[in-house]
CSV table of C-alpha atoms in Angstrom, one decimal:
chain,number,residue,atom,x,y,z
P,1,UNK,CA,0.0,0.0,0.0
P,2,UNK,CA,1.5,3.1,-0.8
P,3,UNK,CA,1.9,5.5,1.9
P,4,UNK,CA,0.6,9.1,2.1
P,5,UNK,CA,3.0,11.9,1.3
P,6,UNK,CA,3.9,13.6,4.4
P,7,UNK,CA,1.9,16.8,3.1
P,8,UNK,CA,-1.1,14.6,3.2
P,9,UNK,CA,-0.8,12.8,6.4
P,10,UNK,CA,-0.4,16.5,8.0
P,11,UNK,CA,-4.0,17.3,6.7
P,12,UNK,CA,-5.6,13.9,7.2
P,13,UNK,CA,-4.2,14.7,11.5
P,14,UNK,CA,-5.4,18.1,11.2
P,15,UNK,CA,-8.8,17.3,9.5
P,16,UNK,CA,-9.1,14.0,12.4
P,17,UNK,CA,-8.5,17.1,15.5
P,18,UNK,CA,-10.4,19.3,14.0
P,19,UNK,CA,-13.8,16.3,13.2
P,20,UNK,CA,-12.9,15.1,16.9
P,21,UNK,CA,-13.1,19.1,18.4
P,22,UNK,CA,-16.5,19.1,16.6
P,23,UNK,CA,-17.8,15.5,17.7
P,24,UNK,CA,-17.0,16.9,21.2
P,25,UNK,CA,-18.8,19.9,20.7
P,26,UNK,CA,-21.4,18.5,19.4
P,27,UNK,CA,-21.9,16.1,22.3
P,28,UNK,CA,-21.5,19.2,25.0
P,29,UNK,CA,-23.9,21.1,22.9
P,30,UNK,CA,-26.3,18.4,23.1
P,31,UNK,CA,-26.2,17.8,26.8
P,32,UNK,CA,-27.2,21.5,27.7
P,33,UNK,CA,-23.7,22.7,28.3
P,34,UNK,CA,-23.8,26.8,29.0
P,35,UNK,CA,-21.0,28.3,27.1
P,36,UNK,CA,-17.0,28.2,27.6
P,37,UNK,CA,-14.7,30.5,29.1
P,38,UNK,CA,-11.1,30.1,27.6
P,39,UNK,CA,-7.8,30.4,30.2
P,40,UNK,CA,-4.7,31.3,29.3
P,41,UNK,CA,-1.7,30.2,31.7
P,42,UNK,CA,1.8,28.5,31.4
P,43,UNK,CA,1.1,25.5,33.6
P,44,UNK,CA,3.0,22.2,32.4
P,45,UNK,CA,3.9,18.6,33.8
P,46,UNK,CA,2.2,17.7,37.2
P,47,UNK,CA,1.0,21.3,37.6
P,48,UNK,CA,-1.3,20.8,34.4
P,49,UNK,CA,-2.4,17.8,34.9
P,50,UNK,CA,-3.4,18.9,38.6
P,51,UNK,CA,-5.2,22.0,37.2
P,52,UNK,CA,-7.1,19.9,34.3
P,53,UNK,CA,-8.2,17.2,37.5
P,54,UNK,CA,-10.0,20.0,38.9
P,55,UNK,CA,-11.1,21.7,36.0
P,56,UNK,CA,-12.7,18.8,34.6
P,57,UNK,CA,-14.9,18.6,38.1
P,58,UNK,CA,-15.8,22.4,37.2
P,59,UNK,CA,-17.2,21.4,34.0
P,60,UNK,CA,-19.3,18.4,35.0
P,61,UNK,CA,-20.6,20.7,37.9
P,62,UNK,CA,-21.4,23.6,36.0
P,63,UNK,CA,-21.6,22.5,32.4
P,64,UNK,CA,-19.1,25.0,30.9
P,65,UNK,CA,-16.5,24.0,29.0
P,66,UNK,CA,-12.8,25.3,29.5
P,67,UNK,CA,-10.7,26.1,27.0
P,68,UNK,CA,-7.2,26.1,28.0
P,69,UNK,CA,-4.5,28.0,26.4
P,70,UNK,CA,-0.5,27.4,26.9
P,71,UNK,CA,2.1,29.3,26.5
P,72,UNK,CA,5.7,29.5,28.1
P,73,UNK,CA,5.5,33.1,26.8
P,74,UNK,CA,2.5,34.5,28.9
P,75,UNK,CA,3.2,38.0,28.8
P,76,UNK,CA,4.4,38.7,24.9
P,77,UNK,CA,0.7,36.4,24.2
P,78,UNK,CA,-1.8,38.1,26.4
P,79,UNK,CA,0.0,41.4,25.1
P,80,UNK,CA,-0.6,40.8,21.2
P,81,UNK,CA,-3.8,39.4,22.5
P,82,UNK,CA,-5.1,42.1,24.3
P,83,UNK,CA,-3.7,44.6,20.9
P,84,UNK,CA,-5.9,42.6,19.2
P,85,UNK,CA,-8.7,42.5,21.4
P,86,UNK,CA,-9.1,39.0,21.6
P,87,UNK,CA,-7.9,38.6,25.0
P,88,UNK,CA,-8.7,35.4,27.3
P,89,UNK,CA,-11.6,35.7,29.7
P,90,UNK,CA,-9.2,34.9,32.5
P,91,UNK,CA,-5.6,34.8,32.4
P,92,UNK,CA,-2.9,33.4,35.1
P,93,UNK,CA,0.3,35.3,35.3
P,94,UNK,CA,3.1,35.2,37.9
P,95,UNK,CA,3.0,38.2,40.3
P,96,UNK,CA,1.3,41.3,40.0
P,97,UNK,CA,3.5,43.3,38.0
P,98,UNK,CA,1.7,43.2,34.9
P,99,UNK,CA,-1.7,42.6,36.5
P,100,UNK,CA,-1.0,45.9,38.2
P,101,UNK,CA,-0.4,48.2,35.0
P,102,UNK,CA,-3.6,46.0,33.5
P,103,UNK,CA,-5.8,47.1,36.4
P,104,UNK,CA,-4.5,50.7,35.9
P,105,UNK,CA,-5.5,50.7,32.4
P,106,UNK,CA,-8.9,49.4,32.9
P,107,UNK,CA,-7.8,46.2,30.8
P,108,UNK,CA,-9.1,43.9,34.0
P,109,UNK,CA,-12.2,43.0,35.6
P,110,UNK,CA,-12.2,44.0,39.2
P,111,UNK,CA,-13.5,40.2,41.3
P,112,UNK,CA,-15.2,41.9,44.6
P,113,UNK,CA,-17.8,39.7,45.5
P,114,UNK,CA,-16.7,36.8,43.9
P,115,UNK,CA,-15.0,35.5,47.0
P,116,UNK,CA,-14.8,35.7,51.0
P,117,UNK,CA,-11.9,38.7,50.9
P,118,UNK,CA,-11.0,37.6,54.5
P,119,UNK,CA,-10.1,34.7,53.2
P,120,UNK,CA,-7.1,35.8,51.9
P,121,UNK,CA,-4.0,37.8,54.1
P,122,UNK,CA,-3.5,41.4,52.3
P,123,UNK,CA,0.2,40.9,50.9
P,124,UNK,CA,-1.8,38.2,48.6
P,125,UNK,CA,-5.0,40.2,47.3
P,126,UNK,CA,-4.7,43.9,48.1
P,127,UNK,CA,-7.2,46.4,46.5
P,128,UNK,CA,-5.5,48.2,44.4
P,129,UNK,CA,-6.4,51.4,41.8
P,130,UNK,CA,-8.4,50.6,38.6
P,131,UNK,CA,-8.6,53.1,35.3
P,132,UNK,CA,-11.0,54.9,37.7
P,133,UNK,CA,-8.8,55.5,40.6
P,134,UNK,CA,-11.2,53.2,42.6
P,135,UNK,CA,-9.6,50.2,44.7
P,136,UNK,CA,-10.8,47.1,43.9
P,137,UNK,CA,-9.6,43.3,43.8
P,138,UNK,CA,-7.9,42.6,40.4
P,139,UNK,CA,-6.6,38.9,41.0
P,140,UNK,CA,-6.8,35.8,42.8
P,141,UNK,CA,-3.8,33.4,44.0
P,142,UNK,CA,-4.1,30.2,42.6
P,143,UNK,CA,-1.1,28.7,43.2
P,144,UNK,CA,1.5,29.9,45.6
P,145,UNK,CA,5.2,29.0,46.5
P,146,UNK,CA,8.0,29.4,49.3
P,147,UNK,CA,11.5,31.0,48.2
P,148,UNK,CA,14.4,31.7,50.2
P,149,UNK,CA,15.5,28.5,50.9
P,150,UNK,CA,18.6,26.6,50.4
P,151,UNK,CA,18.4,22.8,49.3
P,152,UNK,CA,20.8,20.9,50.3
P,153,UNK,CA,21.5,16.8,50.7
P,154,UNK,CA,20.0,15.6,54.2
P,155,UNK,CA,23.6,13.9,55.2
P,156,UNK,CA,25.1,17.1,54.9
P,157,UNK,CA,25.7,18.8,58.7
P,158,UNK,CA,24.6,22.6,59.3
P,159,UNK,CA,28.4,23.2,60.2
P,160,UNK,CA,29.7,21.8,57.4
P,161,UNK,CA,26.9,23.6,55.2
P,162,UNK,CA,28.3,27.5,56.8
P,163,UNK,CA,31.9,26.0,55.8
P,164,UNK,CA,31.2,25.8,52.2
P,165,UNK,CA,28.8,28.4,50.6
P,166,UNK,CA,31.2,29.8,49.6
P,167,UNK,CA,32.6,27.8,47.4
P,168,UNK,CA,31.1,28.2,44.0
P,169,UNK,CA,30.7,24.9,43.0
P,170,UNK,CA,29.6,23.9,45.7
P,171,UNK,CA,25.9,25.7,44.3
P,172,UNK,CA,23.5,23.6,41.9
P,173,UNK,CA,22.8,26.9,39.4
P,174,UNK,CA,21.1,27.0,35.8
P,175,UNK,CA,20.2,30.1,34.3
P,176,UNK,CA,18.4,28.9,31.2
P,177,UNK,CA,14.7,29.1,31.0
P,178,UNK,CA,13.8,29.8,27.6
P,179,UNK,CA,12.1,33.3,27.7
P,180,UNK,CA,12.8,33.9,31.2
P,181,UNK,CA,16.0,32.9,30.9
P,182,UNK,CA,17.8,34.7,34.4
P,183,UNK,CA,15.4,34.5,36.8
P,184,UNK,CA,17.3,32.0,39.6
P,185,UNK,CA,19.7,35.3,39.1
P,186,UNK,CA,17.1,37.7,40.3
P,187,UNK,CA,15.8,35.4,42.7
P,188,UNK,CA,19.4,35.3,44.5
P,189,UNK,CA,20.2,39.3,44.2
P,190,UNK,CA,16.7,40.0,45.6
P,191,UNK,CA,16.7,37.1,48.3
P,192,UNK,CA,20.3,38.0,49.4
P,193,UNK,CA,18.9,42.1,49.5
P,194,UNK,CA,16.2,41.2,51.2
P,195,UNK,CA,18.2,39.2,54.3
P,196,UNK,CA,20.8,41.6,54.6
P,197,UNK,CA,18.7,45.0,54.5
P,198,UNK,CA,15.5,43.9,55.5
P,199,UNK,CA,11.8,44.2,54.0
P,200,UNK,CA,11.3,47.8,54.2
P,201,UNK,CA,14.6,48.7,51.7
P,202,UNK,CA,13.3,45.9,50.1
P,203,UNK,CA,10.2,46.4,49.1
P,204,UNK,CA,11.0,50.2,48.0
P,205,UNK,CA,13.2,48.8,46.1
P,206,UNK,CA,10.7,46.7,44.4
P,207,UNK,CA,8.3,48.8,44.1
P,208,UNK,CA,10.8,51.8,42.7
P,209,UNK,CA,11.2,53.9,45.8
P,210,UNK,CA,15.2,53.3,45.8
P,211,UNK,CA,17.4,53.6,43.8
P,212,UNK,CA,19.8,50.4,41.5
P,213,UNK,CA,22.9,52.3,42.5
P,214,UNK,CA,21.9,52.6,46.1
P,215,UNK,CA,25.2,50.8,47.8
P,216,UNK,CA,22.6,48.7,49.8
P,217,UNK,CA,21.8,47.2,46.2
P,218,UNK,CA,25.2,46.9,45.0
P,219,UNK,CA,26.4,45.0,48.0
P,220,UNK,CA,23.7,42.7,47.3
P,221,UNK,CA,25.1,41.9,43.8
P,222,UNK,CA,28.4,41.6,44.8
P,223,UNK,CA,27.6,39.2,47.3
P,224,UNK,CA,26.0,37.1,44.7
P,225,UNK,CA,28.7,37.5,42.8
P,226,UNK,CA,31.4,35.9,45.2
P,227,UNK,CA,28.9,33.1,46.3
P,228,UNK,CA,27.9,31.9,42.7
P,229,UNK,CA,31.8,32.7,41.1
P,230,UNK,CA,30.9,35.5,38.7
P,231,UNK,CA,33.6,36.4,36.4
P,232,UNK,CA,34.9,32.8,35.9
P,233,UNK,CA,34.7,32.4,32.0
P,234,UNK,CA,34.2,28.7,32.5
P,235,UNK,CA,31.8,28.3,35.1
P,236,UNK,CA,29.8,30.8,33.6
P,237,UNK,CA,29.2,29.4,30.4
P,238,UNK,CA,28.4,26.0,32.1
P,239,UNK,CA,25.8,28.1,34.3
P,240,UNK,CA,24.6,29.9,31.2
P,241,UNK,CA,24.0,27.2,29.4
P,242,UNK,CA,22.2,24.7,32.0
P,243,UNK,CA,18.4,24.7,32.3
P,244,UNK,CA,17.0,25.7,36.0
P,245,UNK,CA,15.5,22.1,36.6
P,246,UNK,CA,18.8,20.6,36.2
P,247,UNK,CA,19.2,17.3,38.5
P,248,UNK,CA,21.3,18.9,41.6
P,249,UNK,CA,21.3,15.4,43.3
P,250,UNK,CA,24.8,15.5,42.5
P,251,UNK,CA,25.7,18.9,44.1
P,252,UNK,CA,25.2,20.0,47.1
P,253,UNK,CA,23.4,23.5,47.9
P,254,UNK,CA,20.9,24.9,45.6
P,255,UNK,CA,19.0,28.1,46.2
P,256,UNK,CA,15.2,27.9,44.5
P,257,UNK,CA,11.9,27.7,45.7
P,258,UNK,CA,9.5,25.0,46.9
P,259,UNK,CA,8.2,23.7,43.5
P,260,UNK,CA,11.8,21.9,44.0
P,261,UNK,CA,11.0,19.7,47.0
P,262,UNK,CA,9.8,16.2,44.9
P,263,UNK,CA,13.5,16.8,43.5
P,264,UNK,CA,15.4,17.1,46.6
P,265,UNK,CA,13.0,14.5,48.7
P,266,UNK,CA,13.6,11.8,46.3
P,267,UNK,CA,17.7,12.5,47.0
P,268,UNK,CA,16.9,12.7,50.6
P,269,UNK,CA,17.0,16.3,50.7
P,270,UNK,CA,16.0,19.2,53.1
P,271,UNK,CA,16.3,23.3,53.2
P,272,UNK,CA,17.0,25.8,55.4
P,273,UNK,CA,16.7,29.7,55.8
P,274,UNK,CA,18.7,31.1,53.1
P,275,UNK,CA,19.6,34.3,56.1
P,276,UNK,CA,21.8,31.1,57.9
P,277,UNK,CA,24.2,31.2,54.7
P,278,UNK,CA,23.9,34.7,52.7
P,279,UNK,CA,27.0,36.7,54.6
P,280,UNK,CA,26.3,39.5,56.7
P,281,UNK,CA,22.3,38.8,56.8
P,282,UNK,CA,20.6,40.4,59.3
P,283,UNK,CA,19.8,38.0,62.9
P,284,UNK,CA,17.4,35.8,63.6
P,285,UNK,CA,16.1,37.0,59.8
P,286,UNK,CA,12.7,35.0,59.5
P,287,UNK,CA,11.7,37.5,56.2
P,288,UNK,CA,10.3,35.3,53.0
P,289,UNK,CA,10.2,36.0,49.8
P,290,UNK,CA,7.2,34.2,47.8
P,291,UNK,CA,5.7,34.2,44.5
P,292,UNK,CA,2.4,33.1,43.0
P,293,UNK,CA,0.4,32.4,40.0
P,294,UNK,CA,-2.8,34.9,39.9
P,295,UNK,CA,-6.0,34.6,38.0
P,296,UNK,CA,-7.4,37.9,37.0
P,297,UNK,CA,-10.6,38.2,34.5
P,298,UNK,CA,-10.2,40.1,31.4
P,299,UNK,CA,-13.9,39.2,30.3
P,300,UNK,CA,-16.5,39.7,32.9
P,301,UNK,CA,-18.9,36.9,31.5
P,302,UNK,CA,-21.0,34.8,33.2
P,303,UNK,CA,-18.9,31.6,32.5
P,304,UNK,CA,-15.6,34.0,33.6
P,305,UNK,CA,-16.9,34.8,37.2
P,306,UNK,CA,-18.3,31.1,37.8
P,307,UNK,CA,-15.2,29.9,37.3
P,308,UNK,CA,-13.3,32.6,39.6
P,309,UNK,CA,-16.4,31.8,42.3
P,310,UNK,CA,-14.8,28.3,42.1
P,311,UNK,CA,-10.8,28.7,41.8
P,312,UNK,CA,-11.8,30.4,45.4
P,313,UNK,CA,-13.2,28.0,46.6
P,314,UNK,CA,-11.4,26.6,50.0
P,315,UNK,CA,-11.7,22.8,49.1
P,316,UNK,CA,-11.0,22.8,45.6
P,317,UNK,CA,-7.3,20.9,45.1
P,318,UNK,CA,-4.7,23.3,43.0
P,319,UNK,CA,-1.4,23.1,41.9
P,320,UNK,CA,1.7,23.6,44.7
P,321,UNK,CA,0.1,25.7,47.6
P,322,UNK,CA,-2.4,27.4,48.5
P,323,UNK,CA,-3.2,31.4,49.9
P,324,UNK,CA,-6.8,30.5,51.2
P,325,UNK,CA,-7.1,30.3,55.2
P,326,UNK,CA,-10.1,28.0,55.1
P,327,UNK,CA,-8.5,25.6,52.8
P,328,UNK,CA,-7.1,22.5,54.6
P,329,UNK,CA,-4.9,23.2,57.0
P,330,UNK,CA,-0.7,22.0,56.0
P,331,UNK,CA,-0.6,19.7,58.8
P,332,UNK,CA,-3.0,17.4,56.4
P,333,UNK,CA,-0.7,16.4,53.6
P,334,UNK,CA,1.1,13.5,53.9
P,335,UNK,CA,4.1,14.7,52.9
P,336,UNK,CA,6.4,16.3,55.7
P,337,UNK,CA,8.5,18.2,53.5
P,338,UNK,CA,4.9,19.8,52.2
P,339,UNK,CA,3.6,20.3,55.7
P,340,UNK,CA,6.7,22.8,56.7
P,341,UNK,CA,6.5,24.5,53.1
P,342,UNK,CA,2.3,25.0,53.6
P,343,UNK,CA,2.6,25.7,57.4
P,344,UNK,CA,5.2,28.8,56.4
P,345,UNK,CA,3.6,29.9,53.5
P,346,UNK,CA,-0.1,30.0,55.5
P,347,UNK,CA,1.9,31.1,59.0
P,348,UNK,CA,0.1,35.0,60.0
P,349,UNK,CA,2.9,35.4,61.7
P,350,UNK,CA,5.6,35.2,58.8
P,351,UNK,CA,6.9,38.1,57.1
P,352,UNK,CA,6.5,37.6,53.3
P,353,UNK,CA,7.3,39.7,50.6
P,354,UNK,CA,6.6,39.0,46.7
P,355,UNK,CA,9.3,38.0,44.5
P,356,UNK,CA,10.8,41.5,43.3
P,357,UNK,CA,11.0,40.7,39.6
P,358,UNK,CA,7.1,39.1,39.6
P,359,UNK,CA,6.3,43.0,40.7
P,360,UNK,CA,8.1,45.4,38.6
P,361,UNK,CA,6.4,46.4,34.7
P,362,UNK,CA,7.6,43.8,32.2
P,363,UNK,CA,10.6,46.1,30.5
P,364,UNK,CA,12.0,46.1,34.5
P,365,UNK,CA,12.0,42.7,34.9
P,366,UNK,CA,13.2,41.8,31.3
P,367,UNK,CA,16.2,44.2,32.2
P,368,UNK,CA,16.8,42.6,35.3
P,369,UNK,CA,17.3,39.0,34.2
P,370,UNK,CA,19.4,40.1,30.8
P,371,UNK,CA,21.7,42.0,33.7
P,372,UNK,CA,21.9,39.2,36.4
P,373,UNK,CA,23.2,37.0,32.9
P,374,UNK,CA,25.6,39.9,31.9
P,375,UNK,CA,27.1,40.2,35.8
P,376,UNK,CA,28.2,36.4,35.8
P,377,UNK,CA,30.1,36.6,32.8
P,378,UNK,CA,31.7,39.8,33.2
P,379,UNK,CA,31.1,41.4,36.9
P,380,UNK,CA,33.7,44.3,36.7
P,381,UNK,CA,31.0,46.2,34.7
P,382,UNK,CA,28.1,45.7,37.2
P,383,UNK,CA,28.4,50.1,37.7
P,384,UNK,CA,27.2,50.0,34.0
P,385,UNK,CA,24.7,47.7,34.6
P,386,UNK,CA,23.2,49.1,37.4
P,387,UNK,CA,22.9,52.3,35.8
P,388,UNK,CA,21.3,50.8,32.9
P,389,UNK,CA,18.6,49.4,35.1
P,390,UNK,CA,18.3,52.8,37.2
P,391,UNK,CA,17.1,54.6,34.0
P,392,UNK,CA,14.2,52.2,33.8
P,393,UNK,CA,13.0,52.7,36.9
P,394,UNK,CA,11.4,55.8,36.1
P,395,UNK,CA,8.8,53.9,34.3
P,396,UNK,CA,8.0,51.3,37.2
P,397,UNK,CA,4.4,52.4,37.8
P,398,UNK,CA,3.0,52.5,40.9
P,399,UNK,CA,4.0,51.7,44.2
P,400,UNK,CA,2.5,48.0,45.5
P,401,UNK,CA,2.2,46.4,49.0
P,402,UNK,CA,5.2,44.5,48.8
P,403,UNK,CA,5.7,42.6,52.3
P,404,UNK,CA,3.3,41.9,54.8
P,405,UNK,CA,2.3,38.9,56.9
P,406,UNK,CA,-1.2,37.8,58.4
């Protein structure tokens, strides 16, 4: 039998999705199903597949269909999208940065009463100005993670641990993430400013209240710098090169955030306070930086707020963490490692403060990371780098709560 050129066999696949879209269609339409609401995120793996278990429980409750939409490039997407006015009802970024110029532009959908507010501490859904100048809720955590912590192997003693941070290769570091590529780099200059100057200089920093050249920044940098062995031509192109999920069971320290701890359990791993190995951090530092994946509503349709009524909803099972006081409490999962991550993360009496990057406007942030990159291979010109940055800051927007705890 003669096979199908491959010109052909792409249309026959195309033509079989696009018959199998319809037969589905068809069999929603048929059943009564209200409408659809399309979501744009950049969910993949485990996370996915955890989001499409409860989505799928969504649908057969409320007979809407959810379309979801991909993309490893959220913020260039919803951008062009949003150009070209076909925008997803609800999208799920990372951090309020982008949400927050959105809500100033009137491009979002304020969510009050779609939720219990107390449910939520402030530093996770403040009220911040619409197009209007009126406060109002613009997002909703869906997903939240722990940062400022140090992997590291379980054998490994504390004392030992202080002996050898800084040694360079002693860190697990990758800096490549596709479009993102840089962003362990900002987590470690912000993580390392934030223990060593506390959450006040921190957060007006973040929020553009202080300046890149300020010497409180700088040190920050520079301690970075001697920690992760900037300047070495060959380690840096080793770190440049390797992919942030890189297996660190072979190394010995790694500083990233929670969505690491299947990693590090299954090498019999723990973490600890990154303050108990960045130099000079302040005492008894408890002061965490997290970061979260927000659903806002670009389209205030029906089908748009029924599905925000239930992404709020306390016993609904989400990706990573969750930001929701009447959800389950930590000490239920199984897990110990997951119990200390939750009980921190839900903790009132934890200081936490958003990852720095996740707030500032996107040409801030893409500035940042394309800097941290710069600084590893050639630190002597971090001066020209942070005055580089310092003439963006100009444009970072408005100010933003930061820090704050329960």
């Amino acid at each position: 039998m003669r096979r199908p050129r491959p010109g052909t066999l792409g249309i026959v696949c195309v033509c079989i999705v696009l018959l199998a879209a319809g037969a589905v269609a068809g069999v929603r339409w048929a059943q009564s199903w209200k409408g659809s609401v399309t979501v744009l995120a950049n969910w993949s793996g485990g996370e996915r597949e955890q989001f499409e278990k409860a989505i799928e429980q969504f649908e057969e409750n409320h007979r809407i269909d959810v379309i979801y939409q991909g993309s490893s490039a959220l913020s260039q997407v919803l951008a062009a999208d949003l150009a070209a006015g076909t925008q997803p009802d609800v999208a799920v970024l990372p951090g309020p940065g982008e949400l927050m110029a959105y809500a100033a532009e009137g491009r979002l959908r304020p969510l009050d009463g779609l939720f219990e507010a107390g449910d939520y501490d402030r530093v996770w859904m403040p009220k911040v100005a619409g197009e209007d100048g009126r406060k109002r809720t613009y997002w909703l955590p869906v997903k939240t993670g722990l940062k400022s912590m140090v992997w590291h192997s379980g054998s490994l003693p504390r004392d030992e641990i202080a002996e050898i941070v800084g040694e360079p290769d002693t860190w697990c570091l990758g800096m490549e993430s596709g479009a993102t590529s840089g962003w362990p780099g900002t987590d470690w200059v912000e993580d390392i400013l934030l223990q060593q100057a506390g959450p006040q200089v921190y957060e007006k920093w973040a929020t553009g209240d202080l300046e890149w050249t300020d010497k409180r920044v700088r040190k920050a940098w520079t301690t970075w710098g001697e920690m992760a062995g900037a300047g070495d031509g060959a380690r840096a192109e080793r770190v440049l090169k390797a992919n942030y999920g890189q297996d660190c069971s072979h190394q010995r320290l790694e500083h990233q955030g929670s969505f690491r701890d299947t990693a590090w359990k299954e090498a019999d791993g723990d973490f600890l306070h990154s303050a108990e190995v960045i130099p000079e951090a302040q005492q008894n530092s408890q002061h965490w930086e997290v970061s979260g994946d927000l659903a806002a509503m670009l389209n205030a349709t029906d089908e748009a707020k029924e599905l925000i009524r239930y992404l709020a909803d306390p016993g609904i099972e989400l990706p990573d963490f969750t930001a929701n006081k009447k959800a389950a409490s930590p000490d239920s999962y199984d897990d110990p490692m997951k119990r200390k991550i939750g009980s921190i993360l839900r903790d009132p009496k934890q200081q936490r403060c958003w990852d720095a990057s996740d707030t500032m406007p996107p040409a801030m942030r893409n500035a940042f990371h394309e800097a941290v990159l710069q600084f590893l291979v050639s630190p002597e010109e971090l001066d020209n780098q942070l005055e580089l940055l310092e003439s963006l800051r100009n444009d970072q927007g408005p100010a933003f709560p930061v820090c704050g705890s329960g």
